[in-house]
């Protein structure tokens, strides 16, 4: 579901000739889904950066769906904005013309700041452009754009076609320009790893043009220079033996990378969580029966994530305090719904899609919903209510073979459960013999202002009974 753009009027020359009725506008605005601020004095409106989530403080313009001069109709998508968790289409609430774009694609703007101007008629487009030119919105370029070297040509996928220009060693060639990463030609600016690599490969950094920020030389520049020099028969071709350590593709060792919008949101949430007094309780659960059930229903589209979420939700029904939350430090809330958030790693960050009312939804519908949420998460198309309404969180690293770990409590929730891998374990049976069972370790991190050790212990006992006898999961 797309969101509506917030707008407000700006004063124009036409405002003196015609003033719409304030009361009628106020009545119209009160029925809209998005609260707007209006000063009814003009026909040029500012389009604001909307708040797409409760934690969003700034947004990045992913793309403008419309161009300057395009006619807009109410409800049309105008711009795609990257919030701290997802990319969302944003619609206009008014008819008009997109007169001036104030924040270009890739730019970042604070919530509530102007990103474009909307004119009511074509005659006011030029006036709107003049206003846009005279204003200076609080925006900043996207980190990737800032880091991209101006002189390089790139392919459609962003890969650098030619990252280095090397002057071949020849007594008849004289450098005619100061190196861009040097100060007056005296000091070459390069990453520590690039300097070490240049020394190993016998590459003259003074002849290498850097592709890093402000012309800084990075490792790939040195490697490319060595390759070009080898082709030209320079001394760099006589480099000895030991191969240099290579970073994974797309990673520049020694480089400083600014946070993405999502990484910034994760950072703020993790820092905020430090203010909550937490404690941890672990529990070992036998999973033989759950594994057998999963094999039976897997062909019907049921996922292990859905089974774990369902089991957790049924346990929370019997222990509502574990599903509670404390937000102000003075009281806590018994949440009326059991919404299981599940951590999902996506490109450039982490997000927690929410299985709402997991205790009430059957396992087959829950599995279908989970697949839908994961697809939307990876496409960055989740709506706010699909990732910020969780009351209890699951973090599962068992599929990576991790046997146990602790998770950090998300702000605004009472508990998070870290789920490890189910592994064959030698155990003592009730009759005194030695047997083999599949067991997994779960560790719960909880808010100690609301939840106590005995509460968690009772919850984990209930959860273990449900998982070890999972007949209720398929009803």
PDB file of N, CA, C and O in Angstrom, residues 359-414:
ATOM      1  N   UNK A 359      -1.019 -17.362  16.808  1.00  0.00           N
ATOM      2  CA  UNK A 359      -1.695 -18.391  17.607  1.00  0.00           C
ATOM      3  C   UNK A 359      -3.035 -18.797  17.005  1.00  0.00           C
ATOM      4  O   UNK A 359      -3.545 -19.892  17.276  1.00  0.00           O
ATOM      5  N   UNK A 360      -3.612 -17.945  16.176  1.00  0.00           N
ATOM      6  CA  UNK A 360      -4.954 -18.188  15.635  1.00  0.00           C
ATOM      7  C   UNK A 360      -4.946 -18.701  14.197  1.00  0.00           C
ATOM      8  O   UNK A 360      -5.949 -19.260  13.739  1.00  0.00           O
ATOM      9  N   UNK A 361      -3.840 -18.495  13.484  1.00  0.00           N
ATOM     10  CA  UNK A 361      -3.765 -18.862  12.064  1.00  0.00           C
ATOM     11  C   UNK A 361      -3.275 -20.300  11.945  1.00  0.00           C
ATOM     12  O   UNK A 361      -2.344 -20.710  12.637  1.00  0.00           O
ATOM     13  N   UNK A 362      -3.892 -21.081  11.040  1.00  0.00           N
ATOM     14  CA  UNK A 362      -3.466 -22.474  10.867  1.00  0.00           C
ATOM     15  C   UNK A 362      -2.077 -22.524  10.236  1.00  0.00           C
ATOM     16  O   UNK A 362      -1.626 -21.573   9.583  1.00  0.00           O
ATOM     17  N   UNK A 363      -1.397 -23.649  10.409  1.00  0.00           N
ATOM     18  CA  UNK A 363       0.001 -23.768  10.027  1.00  0.00           C
ATOM     19  C   UNK A 363       0.207 -23.623   8.521  1.00  0.00           C
ATOM     20  O   UNK A 363       1.247 -23.118   8.062  1.00  0.00           O
ATOM     21  N   UNK A 364      -0.764 -24.022   7.720  1.00  0.00           N
ATOM     22  CA  UNK A 364      -0.618 -23.937   6.266  1.00  0.00           C
ATOM     23  C   UNK A 364      -0.716 -22.484   5.793  1.00  0.00           C
ATOM     24  O   UNK A 364       0.079 -22.033   4.959  1.00  0.00           O
ATOM     25  N   UNK A 365      -1.678 -21.751   6.339  1.00  0.00           N
ATOM     26  CA  UNK A 365      -1.805 -20.327   6.006  1.00  0.00           C
ATOM     27  C   UNK A 365      -0.603 -19.553   6.538  1.00  0.00           C
ATOM     28  O   UNK A 365      -0.118 -18.623   5.891  1.00  0.00           O
ATOM     29  N   UNK A 366      -0.129 -19.948   7.714  1.00  0.00           N
ATOM     30  CA  UNK A 366       1.023 -19.279   8.307  1.00  0.00           C
ATOM     31  C   UNK A 366       2.265 -19.462   7.433  1.00  0.00           C
ATOM     32  O   UNK A 366       3.040 -18.521   7.234  1.00  0.00           O
ATOM     33  N   UNK A 367       2.438 -20.658   6.879  1.00  0.00           N
ATOM     34  CA  UNK A 367       3.585 -20.929   6.006  1.00  0.00           C
ATOM     35  C   UNK A 367       3.498 -20.124   4.717  1.00  0.00           C
ATOM     36  O   UNK A 367       4.503 -19.579   4.239  1.00  0.00           O
ATOM     37  N   UNK A 368       2.304 -20.051   4.140  1.00  0.00           N
ATOM     38  CA  UNK A 368       2.133 -19.254   2.912  1.00  0.00           C
ATOM     39  C   UNK A 368       2.418 -17.784   3.194  1.00  0.00           C
ATOM     40  O   UNK A 368       3.071 -17.096   2.390  1.00  0.00           O
ATOM     41  N   UNK A 369       1.926 -17.307   4.327  1.00  0.00           N
ATOM     42  CA  UNK A 369       2.159 -15.914   4.690  1.00  0.00           C
ATOM     43  C   UNK A 369       3.640 -15.649   4.893  1.00  0.00           C
ATOM     44  O   UNK A 369       4.160 -14.601   4.488  1.00  0.00           O
ATOM     45  N   UNK A 370       4.341 -16.606   5.509  1.00  0.00           N
ATOM     46  CA  UNK A 370       5.770 -16.410   5.763  1.00  0.00           C
ATOM     47  C   UNK A 370       6.555 -16.308   4.458  1.00  0.00           C
ATOM     48  O   UNK A 370       7.427 -15.448   4.298  1.00  0.00           O
ATOM     49  N   UNK A 371       6.251 -17.176   3.499  1.00  0.00           N
ATOM     50  CA  UNK A 371       6.935 -17.113   2.207  1.00  0.00           C
ATOM     51  C   UNK A 371       6.682 -15.772   1.517  1.00  0.00           C
ATOM     52  O   UNK A 371       7.577 -15.186   0.906  1.00  0.00           O
ATOM     53  N   UNK A 372       5.443 -15.301   1.612  1.00  0.00           N
ATOM     54  CA  UNK A 372       5.096 -14.005   1.022  1.00  0.00           C
ATOM     55  C   UNK A 372       5.895 -12.875   1.689  1.00  0.00           C
ATOM     56  O   UNK A 372       6.425 -11.986   1.013  1.00  0.00           O
ATOM     57  N   UNK A 373       5.992 -12.898   3.013  1.00  0.00           N
ATOM     58  CA  UNK A 373       6.720 -11.860   3.742  1.00  0.00           C
ATOM     59  C   UNK A 373       8.210 -11.870   3.406  1.00  0.00           C
ATOM     60  O   UNK A 373       8.832 -10.810   3.239  1.00  0.00           O
ATOM     61  N   UNK A 374       8.791 -13.072   3.287  1.00  0.00           N
ATOM     62  CA  UNK A 374      10.218 -13.158   2.962  1.00  0.00           C
ATOM     63  C   UNK A 374      10.485 -12.592   1.570  1.00  0.00           C
ATOM     64  O   UNK A 374      11.456 -11.853   1.354  1.00  0.00           O
ATOM     65  N   UNK A 375       9.627 -12.929   0.606  1.00  0.00           N
ATOM     66  CA  UNK A 375       9.790 -12.397  -0.754  1.00  0.00           C
ATOM     67  C   UNK A 375       9.702 -10.873  -0.754  1.00  0.00           C
ATOM     68  O   UNK A 375      10.497 -10.189  -1.417  1.00  0.00           O
ATOM     69  N   UNK A 376       8.752 -10.337  -0.020  1.00  0.00           N
ATOM     70  CA  UNK A 376       8.596  -8.882   0.043  1.00  0.00           C
ATOM     71  C   UNK A 376       9.769  -8.236   0.766  1.00  0.00           C
ATOM     72  O   UNK A 376      10.219  -7.145   0.390  1.00  0.00           O
ATOM     73  N   UNK A 377      10.284  -8.909   1.796  1.00  0.00           N
ATOM     74  CA  UNK A 377      11.424  -8.361   2.538  1.00  0.00           C
ATOM     75  C   UNK A 377      12.647  -8.261   1.640  1.00  0.00           C
ATOM     76  O   UNK A 377      13.363  -7.260   1.655  1.00  0.00           O
ATOM     77  N   UNK A 378      12.904  -9.301   0.864  1.00  0.00           N
ATOM     78  CA  UNK A 378      14.094  -9.299  -0.003  1.00  0.00           C
ATOM     79  C   UNK A 378      13.950  -8.325  -1.166  1.00  0.00           C
ATOM     80  O   UNK A 378      14.943  -7.862  -1.702  1.00  0.00           O
ATOM     81  N   UNK A 379      12.698  -8.018  -1.521  1.00  0.00           N
ATOM     82  CA  UNK A 379      12.454  -7.011  -2.552  1.00  0.00           C
ATOM     83  C   UNK A 379      12.302  -5.616  -1.952  1.00  0.00           C
ATOM     84  O   UNK A 379      12.047  -4.660  -2.676  1.00  0.00           O
ATOM     85  N   UNK A 380      12.454  -5.516  -0.615  1.00  0.00           N
ATOM     86  CA  UNK A 380      12.306  -4.249   0.115  1.00  0.00           C
ATOM     87  C   UNK A 380      10.940  -3.623  -0.129  1.00  0.00           C
ATOM     88  O   UNK A 380      10.820  -2.431  -0.340  1.00  0.00           O
ATOM     89  N   UNK A 381       9.915  -4.453  -0.082  1.00  0.00           N
ATOM     90  CA  UNK A 381       8.551  -3.990  -0.329  1.00  0.00           C
ATOM     91  C   UNK A 381       7.620  -4.205   0.861  1.00  0.00           C
ATOM     92  O   UNK A 381       6.409  -4.104   0.724  1.00  0.00           O
ATOM     93  N   UNK A 382       8.162  -4.496   2.030  1.00  0.00           N
ATOM     94  CA  UNK A 382       7.313  -4.668   3.212  1.00  0.00           C
ATOM     95  C   UNK A 382       6.672  -3.344   3.611  1.00  0.00           C
ATOM     96  O   UNK A 382       7.313  -2.289   3.555  1.00  0.00           O
ATOM     97  N   UNK A 383       5.422  -3.412   4.023  1.00  0.00           N
ATOM     98  CA  UNK A 383       4.741  -2.248   4.566  1.00  0.00           C
ATOM     99  C   UNK A 383       5.060  -2.148   6.060  1.00  0.00           C
ATOM    100  O   UNK A 383       5.392  -3.151   6.700  1.00  0.00           O
ATOM    101  N   UNK A 384       4.983  -0.941   6.653  1.00  0.00           N
ATOM    102  CA  UNK A 384       5.352  -0.774   8.066  1.00  0.00           C
ATOM    103  C   UNK A 384       4.669  -1.759   9.002  1.00  0.00           C
ATOM    104  O   UNK A 384       5.311  -2.301   9.907  1.00  0.00           O
ATOM    105  N   UNK A 385       3.373  -2.012   8.802  1.00  0.00           N
ATOM    106  CA  UNK A 385       2.665  -2.923   9.710  1.00  0.00           C
ATOM    107  C   UNK A 385       3.139  -4.361   9.557  1.00  0.00           C
ATOM    108  O   UNK A 385       2.826  -5.215  10.394  1.00  0.00           O
ATOM    109  N   UNK A 386       3.919  -4.637   8.514  1.00  0.00           N
ATOM    110  CA  UNK A 386       4.413  -5.988   8.298  1.00  0.00           C
ATOM    111  C   UNK A 386       5.773  -6.224   8.943  1.00  0.00           C
ATOM    112  O   UNK A 386       6.277  -7.345   8.919  1.00  0.00           O
ATOM    113  N   UNK A 387       6.372  -5.179   9.516  1.00  0.00           N
ATOM    114  CA  UNK A 387       7.658  -5.388  10.182  1.00  0.00           C
ATOM    115  C   UNK A 387       7.797  -4.670  11.527  1.00  0.00           C
ATOM    116  O   UNK A 387       8.772  -4.900  12.242  1.00  0.00           O
ATOM    117  N   UNK A 388       6.870  -3.823  11.907  1.00  0.00           N
ATOM    118  CA  UNK A 388       7.037  -3.097  13.174  1.00  0.00           C
ATOM    119  C   UNK A 388       5.954  -3.395  14.202  1.00  0.00           C
ATOM    120  O   UNK A 388       5.796  -2.649  15.164  1.00  0.00           O
ATOM    121  N   UNK A 389       5.215  -4.495  14.012  1.00  0.00           N
ATOM    122  CA  UNK A 389       4.121  -4.809  14.943  1.00  0.00           C
ATOM    123  C   UNK A 389       4.408  -6.062  15.771  1.00  0.00           C
ATOM    124  O   UNK A 389       3.500  -6.593  16.419  1.00  0.00           O
ATOM    125  N   UNK A 390       5.632  -6.544  15.767  1.00  0.00           N
ATOM    126  CA  UNK A 390       5.962  -7.753  16.509  1.00  0.00           C
ATOM    127  C   UNK A 390       5.864  -7.568  18.014  1.00  0.00           C
ATOM    128  O   UNK A 390       6.208  -6.512  18.549  1.00  0.00           O
ATOM    129  N   UNK A 391       5.391  -8.603  18.697  1.00  0.00           N
ATOM    130  CA  UNK A 391       5.326  -8.574  20.171  1.00  0.00           C
ATOM    131  C   UNK A 391       6.325  -9.545  20.790  1.00  0.00           C
ATOM    132  O   UNK A 391       6.594  -9.475  21.989  1.00  0.00           O
ATOM    133  N   UNK A 392       6.835 -10.485  19.987  1.00  0.00           N
ATOM    134  CA  UNK A 392       7.850 -11.451  20.427  1.00  0.00           C
ATOM    135  C   UNK A 392       8.669 -11.795  19.191  1.00  0.00           C
ATOM    136  O   UNK A 392       8.120 -11.927  18.093  1.00  0.00           O
ATOM    137  N   UNK A 393       9.983 -11.940  19.366  1.00  0.00           N
ATOM    138  CA  UNK A 393      10.861 -12.120  18.209  1.00  0.00           C
ATOM    139  C   UNK A 393      11.589 -13.457  18.268  1.00  0.00           C
ATOM    140  O   UNK A 393      12.029 -13.901  19.326  1.00  0.00           O
ATOM    141  N   UNK A 394      11.706 -14.090  17.085  1.00  0.00           N
ATOM    142  CA  UNK A 394      12.514 -15.291  16.907  1.00  0.00           C
ATOM    143  C   UNK A 394      13.730 -14.960  16.045  1.00  0.00           C
ATOM    144  O   UNK A 394      13.601 -14.256  15.033  1.00  0.00           O
ATOM    145  N   UNK A 395      14.879 -15.462  16.438  1.00  0.00           N
ATOM    146  CA  UNK A 395      16.082 -15.358  15.618  1.00  0.00           C
ATOM    147  C   UNK A 395      16.666 -16.754  15.493  1.00  0.00           C
ATOM    148  O   UNK A 395      17.084 -17.344  16.494  1.00  0.00           O
ATOM    149  N   UNK A 396      16.664 -17.291  14.277  1.00  0.00           N
ATOM    150  CA  UNK A 396      17.047 -18.682  14.054  1.00  0.00           C
ATOM    151  C   UNK A 396      18.321 -18.758  13.212  1.00  0.00           C
ATOM    152  O   UNK A 396      18.315 -18.417  12.028  1.00  0.00           O
ATOM    153  N   UNK A 397      19.417 -19.182  13.827  1.00  0.00           N
ATOM    154  CA  UNK A 397      20.667 -19.417  13.100  1.00  0.00           C
ATOM    155  C   UNK A 397      20.961 -20.912  12.995  1.00  0.00           C
ATOM    156  O   UNK A 397      22.054 -21.312  12.586  1.00  0.00           O
ATOM    157  N   UNK A 398      19.975 -21.727  13.358  1.00  0.00           N
ATOM    158  CA  UNK A 398      20.169 -23.167  13.306  1.00  0.00           C
ATOM    159  C   UNK A 398      20.459 -23.675  11.911  1.00  0.00           C
ATOM    160  O   UNK A 398      21.207 -24.636  11.720  1.00  0.00           O
ATOM    161  N   UNK A 399      19.862 -23.021  10.874  1.00  0.00           N
ATOM    162  CA  UNK A 399      20.081 -23.491   9.501  1.00  0.00           C
ATOM    163  C   UNK A 399      21.528 -23.299   9.055  1.00  0.00           C
ATOM    164  O   UNK A 399      21.961 -23.871   8.065  1.00  0.00           O
ATOM    165  N   UNK A 400      22.296 -22.498   9.810  1.00  0.00           N
ATOM    166  CA  UNK A 400      23.711 -22.306   9.502  1.00  0.00           C
ATOM    167  C   UNK A 400      24.606 -23.211  10.346  1.00  0.00           C
ATOM    168  O   UNK A 400      25.833 -23.082  10.314  1.00  0.00           O
ATOM    169  N   UNK A 401      23.998 -24.094  11.120  1.00  0.00           N
ATOM    170  CA  UNK A 401      24.772 -24.998  11.943  1.00  0.00           C
ATOM    171  C   UNK A 401      25.183 -24.429  13.284  1.00  0.00           C
ATOM    172  O   UNK A 401      25.918 -25.068  14.037  1.00  0.00           O
ATOM    173  N   UNK A 402      24.716 -23.235  13.615  1.00  0.00           N
ATOM    174  CA  UNK A 402      25.038 -22.619  14.909  1.00  0.00           C
ATOM    175  C   UNK A 402      24.271 -23.354  15.997  1.00  0.00           C
ATOM    176  O   UNK A 402      23.038 -23.478  15.919  1.00  0.00           O
ATOM    177  N   UNK A 403      24.974 -23.847  17.015  1.00  0.00           N
ATOM    178  CA  UNK A 403      24.273 -24.639  18.030  1.00  0.00           C
ATOM    179  C   UNK A 403      23.673 -23.797  19.139  1.00  0.00           C
ATOM    180  O   UNK A 403      22.682 -24.176  19.750  1.00  0.00           O
ATOM    181  N   UNK A 404      24.244 -22.615  19.420  1.00  0.00           N
ATOM    182  CA  UNK A 404      23.677 -21.740  20.445  1.00  0.00           C
ATOM    183  C   UNK A 404      24.229 -20.331  20.273  1.00  0.00           C
ATOM    184  O   UNK A 404      25.356 -20.139  19.822  1.00  0.00           O
ATOM    185  N   UNK A 405      23.423 -19.352  20.629  1.00  0.00           N
ATOM    186  CA  UNK A 405      23.854 -17.951  20.594  1.00  0.00           C
ATOM    187  C   UNK A 405      22.865 -17.122  21.400  1.00  0.00           C
ATOM    188  O   UNK A 405      21.782 -17.607  21.760  1.00  0.00           O
ATOM    189  N   UNK A 406      23.232 -15.891  21.693  1.00  0.00           N
ATOM    190  CA  UNK A 406      22.346 -14.950  22.378  1.00  0.00           C
ATOM    191  C   UNK A 406      21.902 -13.872  21.393  1.00  0.00           C
ATOM    192  O   UNK A 406      22.686 -13.444  20.545  1.00  0.00           O
ATOM    193  N   UNK A 407      20.668 -13.432  21.513  1.00  0.00           N
ATOM    194  CA  UNK A 407      20.132 -12.373  20.660  1.00  0.00           C
ATOM    195  C   UNK A 407      19.920 -11.107  21.481  1.00  0.00           C
ATOM    196  O   UNK A 407      19.702 -11.167  22.693  1.00  0.00           O
ATOM    197  N   UNK A 408      19.987  -9.968  20.793  1.00  0.00           N
ATOM    198  CA  UNK A 408      19.780  -8.663  21.440  1.00  0.00           C
ATOM    199  C   UNK A 408      18.294  -8.318  21.397  1.00  0.00           C
ATOM    200  O   UNK A 408      17.650  -8.446  20.351  1.00  0.00           O
ATOM    201  N   UNK A 409      17.769  -7.876  22.529  1.00  0.00           N
ATOM    202  CA  UNK A 409      16.341  -7.574  22.633  1.00  0.00           C
ATOM    203  C   UNK A 409      15.971  -6.358  21.783  1.00  0.00           C
ATOM    204  O   UNK A 409      16.535  -5.276  21.960  1.00  0.00           O
ATOM    205  N   UNK A 410      15.020  -6.493  20.854  1.00  0.00           N
ATOM    206  CA  UNK A 410      14.563  -5.329  20.090  1.00  0.00           C
ATOM    207  C   UNK A 410      13.815  -4.354  20.988  1.00  0.00           C
ATOM    208  O   UNK A 410      13.042  -4.778  21.852  1.00  0.00           O
ATOM    209  N   UNK A 411      14.007  -3.054  20.828  1.00  0.00           N
ATOM    210  CA  UNK A 411      13.289  -2.076  21.647  1.00  0.00           C
ATOM    211  C   UNK A 411      11.776  -2.231  21.503  1.00  0.00           C
ATOM    212  O   UNK A 411      11.268  -2.535  20.433  1.00  0.00           O
ATOM    213  N   UNK A 412      11.074  -2.051  22.622  1.00  0.00           N
ATOM    214  CA  UNK A 412       9.611  -2.098  22.589  1.00  0.00           C
ATOM    215  C   UNK A 412       9.011  -3.479  22.716  1.00  0.00           C
ATOM    216  O   UNK A 412       7.793  -3.628  22.632  1.00  0.00           O
ATOM    217  N   UNK A 413       9.846  -4.503  22.897  1.00  0.00           N
ATOM    218  CA  UNK A 413       9.322  -5.858  23.087  1.00  0.00           C
ATOM    219  C   UNK A 413       9.832  -6.419  24.402  1.00  0.00           C
ATOM    220  O   UNK A 413      10.784  -5.894  24.988  1.00  0.00           O
ATOM    221  N   UNK A 414       9.205  -7.520  24.850  1.00  0.00           N
ATOM    222  CA  UNK A 414       9.583  -8.093  26.139  1.00  0.00           C
ATOM    223  C   UNK A 414      10.628  -9.173  26.061  1.00  0.00           C
ATOM    224  O   UNK A 414      11.393  -9.367  27.006  1.00  0.00           O
TER     225      UNK A 414
END
